[in-house]
Short mmCIF file of C-alpha atoms in Angstrom, two decimals:
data_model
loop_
_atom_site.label_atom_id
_atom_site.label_comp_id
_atom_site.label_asym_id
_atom_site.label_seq_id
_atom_site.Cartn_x
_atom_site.Cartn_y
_atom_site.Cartn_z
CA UNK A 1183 0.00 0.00 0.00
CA UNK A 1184 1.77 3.17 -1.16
CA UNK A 1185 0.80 6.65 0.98
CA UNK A 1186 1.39 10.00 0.56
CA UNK A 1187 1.16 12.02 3.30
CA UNK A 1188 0.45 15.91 3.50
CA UNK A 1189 0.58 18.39 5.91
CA UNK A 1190 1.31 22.41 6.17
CA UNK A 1191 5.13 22.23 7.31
CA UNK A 1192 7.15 19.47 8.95
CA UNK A 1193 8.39 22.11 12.29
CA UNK A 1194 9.12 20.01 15.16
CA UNK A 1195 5.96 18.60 17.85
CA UNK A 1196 2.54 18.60 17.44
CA UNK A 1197 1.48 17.14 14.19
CA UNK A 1198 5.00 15.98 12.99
CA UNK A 1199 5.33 13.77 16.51
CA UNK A 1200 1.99 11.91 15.37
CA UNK A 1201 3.13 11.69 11.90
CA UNK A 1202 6.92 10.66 12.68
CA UNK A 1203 4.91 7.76 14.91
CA UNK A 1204 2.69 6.66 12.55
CA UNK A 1205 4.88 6.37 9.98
CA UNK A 1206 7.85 4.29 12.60
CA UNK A 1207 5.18 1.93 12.94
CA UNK A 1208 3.54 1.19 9.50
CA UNK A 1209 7.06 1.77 7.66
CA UNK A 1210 7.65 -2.42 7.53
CA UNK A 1211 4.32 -3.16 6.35
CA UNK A 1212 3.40 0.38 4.02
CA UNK A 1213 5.29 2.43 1.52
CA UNK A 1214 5.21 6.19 2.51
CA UNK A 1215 6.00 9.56 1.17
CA UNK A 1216 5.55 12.88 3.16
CA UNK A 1217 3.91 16.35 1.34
CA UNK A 1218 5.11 19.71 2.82
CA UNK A 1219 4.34 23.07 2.71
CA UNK A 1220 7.78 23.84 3.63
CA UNK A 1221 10.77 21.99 3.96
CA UNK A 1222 11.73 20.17 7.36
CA UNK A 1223 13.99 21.58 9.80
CA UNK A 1224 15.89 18.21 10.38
CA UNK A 1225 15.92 14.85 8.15
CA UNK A 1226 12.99 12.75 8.27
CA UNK A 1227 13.05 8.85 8.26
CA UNK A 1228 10.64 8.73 5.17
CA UNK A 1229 10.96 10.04 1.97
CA UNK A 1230 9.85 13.98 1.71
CA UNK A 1231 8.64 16.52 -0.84
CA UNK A 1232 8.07 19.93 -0.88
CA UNK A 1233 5.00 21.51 -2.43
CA UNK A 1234 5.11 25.07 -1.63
CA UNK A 1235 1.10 25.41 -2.99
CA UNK A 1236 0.12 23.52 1.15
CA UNK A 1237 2.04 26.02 2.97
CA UNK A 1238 1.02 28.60 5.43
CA UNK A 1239 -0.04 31.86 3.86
CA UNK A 1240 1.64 34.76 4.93
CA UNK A 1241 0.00 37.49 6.13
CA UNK A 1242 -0.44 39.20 2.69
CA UNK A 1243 0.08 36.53 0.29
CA UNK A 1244 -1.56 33.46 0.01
CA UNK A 1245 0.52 30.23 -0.55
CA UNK A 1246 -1.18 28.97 -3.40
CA UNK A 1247 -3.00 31.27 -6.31
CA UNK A 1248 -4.36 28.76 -8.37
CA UNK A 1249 -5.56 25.12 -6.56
CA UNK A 1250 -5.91 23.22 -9.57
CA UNK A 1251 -2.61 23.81 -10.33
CA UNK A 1252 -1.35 23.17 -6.58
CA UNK A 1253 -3.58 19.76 -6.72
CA UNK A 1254 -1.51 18.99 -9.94
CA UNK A 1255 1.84 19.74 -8.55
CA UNK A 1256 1.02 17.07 -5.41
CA UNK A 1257 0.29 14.30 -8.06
CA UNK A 1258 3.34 15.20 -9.97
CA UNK A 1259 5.35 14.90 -6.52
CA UNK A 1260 3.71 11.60 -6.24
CA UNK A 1261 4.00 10.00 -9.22
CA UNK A 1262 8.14 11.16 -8.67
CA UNK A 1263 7.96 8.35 -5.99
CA UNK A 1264 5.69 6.25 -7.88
CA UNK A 1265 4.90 6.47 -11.34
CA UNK A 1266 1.46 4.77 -11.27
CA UNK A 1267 0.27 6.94 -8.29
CA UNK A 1268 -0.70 6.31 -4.97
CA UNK A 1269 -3.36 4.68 -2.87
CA UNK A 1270 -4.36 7.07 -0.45
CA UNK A 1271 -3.63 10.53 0.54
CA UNK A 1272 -3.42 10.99 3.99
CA UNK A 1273 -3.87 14.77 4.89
CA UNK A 1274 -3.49 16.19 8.06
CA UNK A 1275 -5.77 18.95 10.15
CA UNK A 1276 -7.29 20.11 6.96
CA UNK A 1277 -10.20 22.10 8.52
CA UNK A 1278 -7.69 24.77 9.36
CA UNK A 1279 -7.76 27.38 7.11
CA UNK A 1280 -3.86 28.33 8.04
CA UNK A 1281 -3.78 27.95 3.86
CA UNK A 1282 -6.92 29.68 2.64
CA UNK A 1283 -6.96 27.89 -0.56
CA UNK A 1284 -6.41 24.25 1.14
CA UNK A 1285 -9.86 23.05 0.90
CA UNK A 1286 -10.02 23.65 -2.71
CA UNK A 1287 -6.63 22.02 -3.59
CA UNK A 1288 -8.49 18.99 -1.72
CA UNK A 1289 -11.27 19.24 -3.98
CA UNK A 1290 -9.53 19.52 -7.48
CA UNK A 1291 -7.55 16.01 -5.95
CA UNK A 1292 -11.02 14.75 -5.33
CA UNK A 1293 -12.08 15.79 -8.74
CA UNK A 1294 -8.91 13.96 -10.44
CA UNK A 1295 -9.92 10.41 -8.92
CA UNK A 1296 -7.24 10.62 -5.67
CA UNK A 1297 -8.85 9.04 -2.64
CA UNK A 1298 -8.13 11.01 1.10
CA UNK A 1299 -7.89 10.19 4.38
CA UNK A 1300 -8.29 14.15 6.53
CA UNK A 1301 -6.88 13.79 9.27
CA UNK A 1302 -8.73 15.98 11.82
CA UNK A 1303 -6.59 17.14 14.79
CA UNK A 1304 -8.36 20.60 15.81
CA UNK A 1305 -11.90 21.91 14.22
CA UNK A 1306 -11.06 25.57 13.75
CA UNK A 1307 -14.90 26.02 15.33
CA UNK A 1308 -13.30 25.26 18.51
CA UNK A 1309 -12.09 28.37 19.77
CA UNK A 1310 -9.84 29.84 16.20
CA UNK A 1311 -12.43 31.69 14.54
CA UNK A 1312 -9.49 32.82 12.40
CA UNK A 1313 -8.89 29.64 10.79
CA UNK A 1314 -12.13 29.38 9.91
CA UNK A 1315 -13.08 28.47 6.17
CA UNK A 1316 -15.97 30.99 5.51
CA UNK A 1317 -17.06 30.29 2.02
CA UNK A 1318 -16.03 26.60 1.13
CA UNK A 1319 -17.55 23.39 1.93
CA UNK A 1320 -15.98 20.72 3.64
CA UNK A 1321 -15.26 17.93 1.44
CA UNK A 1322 -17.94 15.27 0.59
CA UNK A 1323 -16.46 12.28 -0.86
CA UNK A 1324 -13.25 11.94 1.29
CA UNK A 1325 -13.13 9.71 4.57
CA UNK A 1326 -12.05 11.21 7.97
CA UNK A 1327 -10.31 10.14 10.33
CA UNK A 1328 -10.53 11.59 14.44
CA UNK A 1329 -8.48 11.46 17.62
CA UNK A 1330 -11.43 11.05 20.17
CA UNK A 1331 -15.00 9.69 20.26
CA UNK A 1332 -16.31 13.69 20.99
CA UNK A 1333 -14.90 14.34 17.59
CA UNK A 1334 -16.47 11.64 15.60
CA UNK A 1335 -19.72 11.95 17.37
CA UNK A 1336 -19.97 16.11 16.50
CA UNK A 1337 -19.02 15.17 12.55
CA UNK A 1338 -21.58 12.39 12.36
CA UNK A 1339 -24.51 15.26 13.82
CA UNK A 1340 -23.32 17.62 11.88
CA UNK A 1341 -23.99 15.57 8.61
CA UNK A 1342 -21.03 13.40 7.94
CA UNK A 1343 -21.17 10.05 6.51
CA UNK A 1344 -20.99 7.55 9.65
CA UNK A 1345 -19.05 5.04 7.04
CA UNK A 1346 -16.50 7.73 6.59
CA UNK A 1347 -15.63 8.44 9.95
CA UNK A 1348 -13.24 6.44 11.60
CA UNK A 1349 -11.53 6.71 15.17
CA UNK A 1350 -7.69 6.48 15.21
CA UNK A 1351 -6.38 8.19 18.63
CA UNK A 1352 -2.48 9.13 18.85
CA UNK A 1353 0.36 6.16 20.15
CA UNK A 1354 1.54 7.39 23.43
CA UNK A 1355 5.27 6.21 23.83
CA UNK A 1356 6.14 6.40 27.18
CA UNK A 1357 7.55 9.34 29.19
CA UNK A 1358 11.67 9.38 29.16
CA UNK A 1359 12.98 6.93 32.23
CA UNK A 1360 15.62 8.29 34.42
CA UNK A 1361 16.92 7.68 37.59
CA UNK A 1362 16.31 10.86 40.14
CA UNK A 1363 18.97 13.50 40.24
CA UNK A 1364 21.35 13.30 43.32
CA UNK A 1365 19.26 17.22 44.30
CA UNK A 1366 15.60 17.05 43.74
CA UNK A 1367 13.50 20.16 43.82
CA UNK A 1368 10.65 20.08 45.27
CA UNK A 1369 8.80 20.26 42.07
CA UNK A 1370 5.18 20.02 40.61
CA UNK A 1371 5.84 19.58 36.53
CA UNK A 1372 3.76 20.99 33.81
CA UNK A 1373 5.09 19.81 30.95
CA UNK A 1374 3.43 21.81 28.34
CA UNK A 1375 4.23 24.64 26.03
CA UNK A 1376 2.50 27.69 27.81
CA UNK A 1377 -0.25 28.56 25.24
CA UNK A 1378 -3.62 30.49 26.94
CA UNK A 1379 -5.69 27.56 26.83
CA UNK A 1380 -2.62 25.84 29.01
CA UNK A 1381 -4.47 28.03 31.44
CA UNK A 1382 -0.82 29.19 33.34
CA UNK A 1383 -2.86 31.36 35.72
CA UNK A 1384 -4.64 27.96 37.06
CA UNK A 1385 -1.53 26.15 37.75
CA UNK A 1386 -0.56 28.96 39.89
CA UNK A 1387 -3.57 28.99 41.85
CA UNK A 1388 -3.01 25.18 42.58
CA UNK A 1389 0.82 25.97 44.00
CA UNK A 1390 -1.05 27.85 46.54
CA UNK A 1391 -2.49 24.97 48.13
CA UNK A 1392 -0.10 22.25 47.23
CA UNK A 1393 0.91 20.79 51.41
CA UNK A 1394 4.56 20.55 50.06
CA UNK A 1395 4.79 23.77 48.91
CA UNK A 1396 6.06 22.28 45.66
CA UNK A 1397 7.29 25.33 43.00
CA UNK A 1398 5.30 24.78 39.41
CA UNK A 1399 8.11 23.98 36.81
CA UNK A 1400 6.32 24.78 33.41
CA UNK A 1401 8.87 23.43 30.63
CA UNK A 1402 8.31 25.66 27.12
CA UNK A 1403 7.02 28.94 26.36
CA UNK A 1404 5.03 29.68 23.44
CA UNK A 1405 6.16 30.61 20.35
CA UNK A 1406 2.53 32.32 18.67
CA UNK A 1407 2.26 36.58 18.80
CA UNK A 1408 -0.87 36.39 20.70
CA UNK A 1409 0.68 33.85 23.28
CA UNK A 1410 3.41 35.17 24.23
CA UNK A 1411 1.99 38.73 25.39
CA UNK A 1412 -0.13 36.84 27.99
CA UNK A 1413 2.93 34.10 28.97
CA UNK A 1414 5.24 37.35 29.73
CA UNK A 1415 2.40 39.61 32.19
CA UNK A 1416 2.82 35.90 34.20
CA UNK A 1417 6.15 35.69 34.46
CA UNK A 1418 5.92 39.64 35.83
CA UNK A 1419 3.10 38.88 37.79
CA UNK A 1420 4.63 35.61 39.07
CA UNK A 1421 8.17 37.47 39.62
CA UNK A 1422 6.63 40.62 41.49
CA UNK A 1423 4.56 38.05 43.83
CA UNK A 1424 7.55 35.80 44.80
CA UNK A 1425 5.18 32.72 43.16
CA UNK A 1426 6.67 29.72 43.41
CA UNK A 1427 7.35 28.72 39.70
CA UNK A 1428 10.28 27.91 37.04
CA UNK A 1429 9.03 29.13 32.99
CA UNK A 1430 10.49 27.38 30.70
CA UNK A 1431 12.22 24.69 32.99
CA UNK A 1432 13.18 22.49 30.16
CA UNK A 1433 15.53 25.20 28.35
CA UNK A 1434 19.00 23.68 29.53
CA UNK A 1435 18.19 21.02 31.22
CA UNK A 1436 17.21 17.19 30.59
CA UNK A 1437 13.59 16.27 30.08
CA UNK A 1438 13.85 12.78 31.81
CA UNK A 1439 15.62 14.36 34.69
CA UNK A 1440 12.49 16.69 35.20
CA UNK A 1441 10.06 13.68 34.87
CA UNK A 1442 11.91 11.83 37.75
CA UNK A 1443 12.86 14.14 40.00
CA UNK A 1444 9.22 15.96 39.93
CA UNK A 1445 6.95 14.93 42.90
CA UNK A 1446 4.17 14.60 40.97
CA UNK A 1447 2.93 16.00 37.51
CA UNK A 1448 -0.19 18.52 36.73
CA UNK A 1449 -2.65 20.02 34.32
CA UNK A 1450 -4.84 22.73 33.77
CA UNK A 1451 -5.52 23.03 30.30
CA UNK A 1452 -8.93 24.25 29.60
CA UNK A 1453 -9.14 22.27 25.88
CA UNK A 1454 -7.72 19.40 24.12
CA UNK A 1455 -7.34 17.82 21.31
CA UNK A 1456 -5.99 14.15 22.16
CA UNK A 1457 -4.79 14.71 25.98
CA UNK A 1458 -1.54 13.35 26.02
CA UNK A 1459 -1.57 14.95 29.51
CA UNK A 1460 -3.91 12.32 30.79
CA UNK A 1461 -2.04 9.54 29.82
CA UNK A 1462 1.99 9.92 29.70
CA UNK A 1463 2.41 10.92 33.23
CA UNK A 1464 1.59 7.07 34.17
CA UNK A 1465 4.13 5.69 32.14
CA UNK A 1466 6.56 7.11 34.41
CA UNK A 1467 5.20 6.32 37.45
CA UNK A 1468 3.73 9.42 38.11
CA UNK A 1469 1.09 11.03 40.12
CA UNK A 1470 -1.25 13.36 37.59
CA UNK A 1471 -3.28 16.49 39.40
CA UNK A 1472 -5.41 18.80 37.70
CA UNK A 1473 -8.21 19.42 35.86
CA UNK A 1474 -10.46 16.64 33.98
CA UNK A 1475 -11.76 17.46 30.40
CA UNK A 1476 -14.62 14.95 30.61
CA UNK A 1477 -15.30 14.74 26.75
CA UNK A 1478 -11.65 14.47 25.97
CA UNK A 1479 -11.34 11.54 29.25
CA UNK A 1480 -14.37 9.81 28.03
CA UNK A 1481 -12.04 7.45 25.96
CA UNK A 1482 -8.99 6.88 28.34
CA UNK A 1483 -11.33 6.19 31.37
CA UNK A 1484 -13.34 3.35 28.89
CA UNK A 1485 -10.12 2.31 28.29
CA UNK A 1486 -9.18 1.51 31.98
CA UNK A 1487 -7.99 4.45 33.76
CA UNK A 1488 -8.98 5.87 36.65
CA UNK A 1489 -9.36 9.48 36.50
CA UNK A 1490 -11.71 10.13 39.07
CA UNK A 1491 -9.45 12.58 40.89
CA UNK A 1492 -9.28 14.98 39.28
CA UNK A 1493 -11.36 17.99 38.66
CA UNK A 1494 -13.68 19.73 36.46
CA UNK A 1495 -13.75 23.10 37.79
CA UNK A 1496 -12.52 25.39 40.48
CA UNK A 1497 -15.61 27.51 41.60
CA UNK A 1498 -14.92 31.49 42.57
CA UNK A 1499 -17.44 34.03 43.65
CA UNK A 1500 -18.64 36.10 40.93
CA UNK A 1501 -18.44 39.00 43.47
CA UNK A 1502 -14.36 38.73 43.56
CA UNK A 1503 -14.61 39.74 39.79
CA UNK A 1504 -17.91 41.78 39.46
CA UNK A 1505 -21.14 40.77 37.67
CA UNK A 1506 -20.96 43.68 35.46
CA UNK A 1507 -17.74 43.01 34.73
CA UNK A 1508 -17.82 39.94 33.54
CA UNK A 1509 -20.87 40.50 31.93
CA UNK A 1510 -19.16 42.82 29.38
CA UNK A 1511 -16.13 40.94 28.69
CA UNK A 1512 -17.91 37.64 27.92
CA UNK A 1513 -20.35 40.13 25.78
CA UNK A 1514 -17.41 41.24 23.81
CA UNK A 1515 -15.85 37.79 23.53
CA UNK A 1516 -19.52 36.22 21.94
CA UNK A 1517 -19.66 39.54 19.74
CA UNK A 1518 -16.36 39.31 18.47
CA UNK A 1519 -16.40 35.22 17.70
CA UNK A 1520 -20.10 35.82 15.97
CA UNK A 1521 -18.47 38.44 13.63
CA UNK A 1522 -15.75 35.81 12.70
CA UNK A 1523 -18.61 33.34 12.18
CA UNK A 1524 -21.03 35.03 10.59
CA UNK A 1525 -23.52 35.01 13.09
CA UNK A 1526 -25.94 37.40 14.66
CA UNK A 1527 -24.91 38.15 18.36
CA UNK A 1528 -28.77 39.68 19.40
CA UNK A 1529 -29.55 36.25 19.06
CA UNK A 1530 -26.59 34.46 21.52
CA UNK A 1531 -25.48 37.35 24.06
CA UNK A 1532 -28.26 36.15 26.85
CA UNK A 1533 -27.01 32.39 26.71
CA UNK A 1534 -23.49 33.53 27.28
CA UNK A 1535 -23.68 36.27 29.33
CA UNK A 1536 -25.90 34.34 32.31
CA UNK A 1537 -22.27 32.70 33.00
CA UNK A 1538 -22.41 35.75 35.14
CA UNK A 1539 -25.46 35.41 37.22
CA UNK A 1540 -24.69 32.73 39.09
CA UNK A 1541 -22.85 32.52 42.68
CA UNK A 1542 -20.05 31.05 41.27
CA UNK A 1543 -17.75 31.05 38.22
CA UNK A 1544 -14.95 28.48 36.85
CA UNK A 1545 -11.78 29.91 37.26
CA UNK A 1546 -10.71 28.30 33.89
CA UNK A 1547 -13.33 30.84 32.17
CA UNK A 1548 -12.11 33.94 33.19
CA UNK A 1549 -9.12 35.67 31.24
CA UNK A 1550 -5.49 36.40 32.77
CA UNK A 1551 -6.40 39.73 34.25
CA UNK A 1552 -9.31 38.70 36.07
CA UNK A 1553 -7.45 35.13 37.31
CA UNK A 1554 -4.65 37.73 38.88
CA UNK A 1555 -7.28 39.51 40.49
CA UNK A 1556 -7.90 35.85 41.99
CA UNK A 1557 -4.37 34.87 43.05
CA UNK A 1558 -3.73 38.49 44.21
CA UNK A 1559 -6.78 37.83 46.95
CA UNK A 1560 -5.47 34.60 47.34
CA UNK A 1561 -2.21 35.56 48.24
CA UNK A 1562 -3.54 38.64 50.31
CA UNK A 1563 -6.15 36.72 52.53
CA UNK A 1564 -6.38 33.33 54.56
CA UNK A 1565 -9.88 34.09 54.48
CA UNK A 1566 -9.90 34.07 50.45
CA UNK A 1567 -8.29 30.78 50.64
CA UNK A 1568 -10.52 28.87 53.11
CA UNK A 1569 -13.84 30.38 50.92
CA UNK A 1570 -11.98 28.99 47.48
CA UNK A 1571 -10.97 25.31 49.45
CA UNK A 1572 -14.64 25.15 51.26
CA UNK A 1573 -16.41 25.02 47.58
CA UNK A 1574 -13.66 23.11 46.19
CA UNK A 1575 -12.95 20.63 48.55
CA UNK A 1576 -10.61 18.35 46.61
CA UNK A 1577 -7.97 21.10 47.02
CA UNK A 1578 -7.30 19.64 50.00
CA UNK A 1579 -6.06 16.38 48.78
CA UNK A 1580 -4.24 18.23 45.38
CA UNK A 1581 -0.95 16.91 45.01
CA UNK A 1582 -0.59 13.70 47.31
CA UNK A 1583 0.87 10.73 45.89
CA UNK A 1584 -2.56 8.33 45.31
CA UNK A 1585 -1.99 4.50 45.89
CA UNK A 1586 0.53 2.60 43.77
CA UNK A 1587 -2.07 0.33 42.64
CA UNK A 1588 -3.47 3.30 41.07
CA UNK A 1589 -0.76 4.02 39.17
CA UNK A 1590 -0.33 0.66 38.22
CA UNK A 1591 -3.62 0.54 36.53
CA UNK A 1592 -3.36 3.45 34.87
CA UNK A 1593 0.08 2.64 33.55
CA UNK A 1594 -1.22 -0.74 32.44
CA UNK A 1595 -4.56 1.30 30.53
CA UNK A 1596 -2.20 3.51 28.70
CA UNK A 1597 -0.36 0.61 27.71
CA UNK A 1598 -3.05 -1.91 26.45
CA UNK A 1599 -5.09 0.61 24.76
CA UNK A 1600 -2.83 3.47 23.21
CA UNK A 1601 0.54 1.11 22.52
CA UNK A 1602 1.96 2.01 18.90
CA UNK A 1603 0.96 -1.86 17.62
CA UNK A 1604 -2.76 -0.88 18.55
CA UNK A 1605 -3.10 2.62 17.42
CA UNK A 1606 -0.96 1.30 13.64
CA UNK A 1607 -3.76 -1.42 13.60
CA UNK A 1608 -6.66 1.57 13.56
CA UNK A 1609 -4.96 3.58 11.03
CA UNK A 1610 -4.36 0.73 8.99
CA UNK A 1611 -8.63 -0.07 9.05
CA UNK A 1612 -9.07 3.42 7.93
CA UNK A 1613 -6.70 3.22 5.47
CA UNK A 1614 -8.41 0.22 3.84
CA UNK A 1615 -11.90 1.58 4.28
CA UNK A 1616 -10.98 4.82 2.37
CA UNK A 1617 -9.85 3.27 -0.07
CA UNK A 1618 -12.92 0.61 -0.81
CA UNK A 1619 -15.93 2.39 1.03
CA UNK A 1620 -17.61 5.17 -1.57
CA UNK A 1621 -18.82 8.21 1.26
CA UNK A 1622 -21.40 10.76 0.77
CA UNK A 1623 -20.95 13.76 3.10
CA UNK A 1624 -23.19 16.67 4.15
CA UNK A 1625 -21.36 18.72 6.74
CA UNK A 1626 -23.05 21.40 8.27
CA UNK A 1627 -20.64 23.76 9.50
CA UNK A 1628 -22.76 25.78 11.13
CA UNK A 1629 -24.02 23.03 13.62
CA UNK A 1630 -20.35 22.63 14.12
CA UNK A 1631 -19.99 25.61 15.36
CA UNK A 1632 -23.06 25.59 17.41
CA UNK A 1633 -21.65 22.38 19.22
CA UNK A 1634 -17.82 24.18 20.12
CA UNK A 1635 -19.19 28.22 20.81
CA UNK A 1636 -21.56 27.33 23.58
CA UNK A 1637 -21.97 28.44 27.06
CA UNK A 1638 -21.11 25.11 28.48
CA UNK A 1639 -17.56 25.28 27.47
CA UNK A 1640 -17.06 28.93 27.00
CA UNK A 1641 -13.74 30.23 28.26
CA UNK A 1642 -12.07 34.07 28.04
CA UNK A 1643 -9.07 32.12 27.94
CA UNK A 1644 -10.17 30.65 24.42
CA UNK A 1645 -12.41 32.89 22.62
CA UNK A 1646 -11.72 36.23 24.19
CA UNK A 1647 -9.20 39.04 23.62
CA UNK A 1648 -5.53 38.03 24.97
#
């Protein structure tokens, strides 16, 4: 089975981990070739290409001006490797519009007989109204393929093809083993890159109740314009606080060594995609704290783990921040995403903007200002802490070691169900079924959106100004 594989560049993490994986574990049983936008940054163990036509646009020039032609240059990089063509295409988050002309270049490959697998890592109705394709369809004839049972269940409402929708989560390889260094810190690990919807502010709110008085290490900072703004007023408000925390704790120092020397290992990210959080820090033995994305933990606990400790929300009186307050930002934030959409705001603003009725508000929804306005009371008032730990009372508990048969379960889960041999096998069905199984699609994006810009999930954090 020969597969080409396309995505927008080849820059290291994220997509290129997945595909890198993938391809490790088909490459003795598959022939592959990898599409670019760009050329890598370091040599690939596959093949590679470069088709300029799937890059990302820049900001005043788009990176392909005519699709047919950029559909035509793919097949000509193809049939370089292979003369008679591929099998499949296998295309990767193609309902981001980072290339505005993408989902037409998909089309004219439809319209020349290529078969596709899309590959659908982030819906840019979640949250990045700005990758949003406006005017064009998404494709009808081509299978997808989705990293969690959320995702297949809100393209299957929303009009896809059930036939054409297939479940293929990410391999987890296991965290780096290392023995503990000879000095351990005392040291809760976040081992993300420190995006908004990381929710930083969060993680700092949990240091203040930690019983070891561990100091948060967070190991990357972000490398997007309207990330890093908000990632440097933390490490000011952090520094000008005394805060117990380490940015970017991984810059000169070995990853494994941070793994096993950390007590235990958190989250706080408000949205995910997969939620590797959830599952690597049991393949080193580790403790995980934080917060639980219950649509996104669906599939690891039904595949054995035991993720009942964590939690969902961390409840603060409305009155801390100010009705009125709130009430306008989150009106700006629904006005502002509607615009993007295309949507009438008259009709949405009530739904959103009860969030700030009630008692209480998830600290996870409000932006970075208002969650310093938190931690400053916090920090200020014994008072402010025993109100915040009486409504959440698991913050009592945060960051004990739970039993070892706990971990041992959860190690085993991750194992069993997310193992490279397993996840290969999934890919490999979809594969075949894209190829044989003829697909008629009807996505409504619209309904899409409905399902991701809704109260129930609404955060500042994602959809509101940085």
């Amino acid at each position: 089975m020969k597969i080409a594989v396309l995505h927008y560049h080849l820059k290291p993490g994220g997509v290129t981990t997945v595909i890198d994986r993938q391809v490790a574990a088909l490459k003795n049983d598959l022939d592959f070739l990898v599409i670019s936008g760009q050329a890598p940054d370091r040599p690939l163990a596959v093949k590679t290409e470069v088709v300029a036509d799937i890059g990302y646009d820049r900001p005043d020039t788009p990176a392909c001006t005519d699709p047919a032609a950029g559909a035509d240059r793919i097949l000509a990089a193809i049939r370089r490797h292979w003369p008679n063509g591929c099998d499949l295409i296998h295309v990767h988050n193609p309902l981001l519009a980072k290339n505005r002309h993408f989902l037409r270049i998909l089309a004219a490959l439809e319209e020349r007989g290529a078969r596709l697998l899309l590959h659908v890592h982030d819906f840019a109705e979640d949250g990045r109204p700005g990758a949003w394709f406006a005017d064009d369809p998404y494709p009808k004839k081509s299978h997808f393929c989705v990293i969690n049972s959320r995702d297949k269940s809100i393209l299957i409402q929303a009009g896809a093809d059930a036939a054409g929708v297939h479940l293929t989560p990410n391999m987890v390889t296991p965290l780096p083993a290392a023995p503990a260094p000879a000095f351990v810190e005392n040291m809760a690990l976040y081992p993300v890159r420190a995006l908004r919807r990381k929710n930083i502010g969060e993680a700092l709110l949990l240091s203040l109740f930690f019983p070891g008085r561990e100091t948060v290490a967070i190991t990357l900072g972000p490398n997007s314009p309207s990330d890093i703004a908000p990632y440097n007023q933390w490490k000011t408000f952090a520094r000008d606080n005394g805060l117990k925390v380490r940015f970017e704790a991984s810059v000169g120092q070995d990853f494994a060594g941070l793994v096993a020397g950390s007590a235990f290992i958190i989250t706080t990210s408000i949205t995910e995609g997969f939620g590797f959080s959830f599952l690597e820090p049991w393949t080193a033995g580790k403790t995980l704290w934080g917060r639980k994305l219950p649509d996104i933990c669906a599939d690891f606990e039904g595949a054995g783990l035991d993720l009942g400790h964590l939690y969902a929300a961390v409840n603060i009186p409305v009155e801390w921040i100010g009705k009125a307050v709130l009430a306008e930002k989150i009106k700006q934030a629904v006005k502002k995403s509607c615009l993007a959409f295309g949507l009438a705001p008259a009709t949405r603003l009530d739904h959103f903007t009860t969030l700030a009725d009630a008692a209480f508000i998830d600290f996870g929804r409000l932006d970075e200002a208002m969650q310093q306005q938190v931690l400053a009371r916090l920090m200020a008032s014994n008072a402010a802490k025993e109100t915040v730990s009486a409504v959440n009372p698991w913050l009592n508990s945060m960051g004990t070691r739970v039993d070892e048969s706990h971990i041992e379960q959860n190690r085993n889960a991750v194992q069993a169900g997310f193992n490279s041999a397993v996840c290969a096998g999934r890919l490999l069905s979809a594969y075949r079924a894209a190829m044989s199984v003829e697909v008629a699609h009807n996505i409504d994006k619209a309904a899409l959106v409905d399902r991701f810009f809704c109260p129930e999930t609404f955060s500042l954090l994602k959809w509101g100004a940085p």
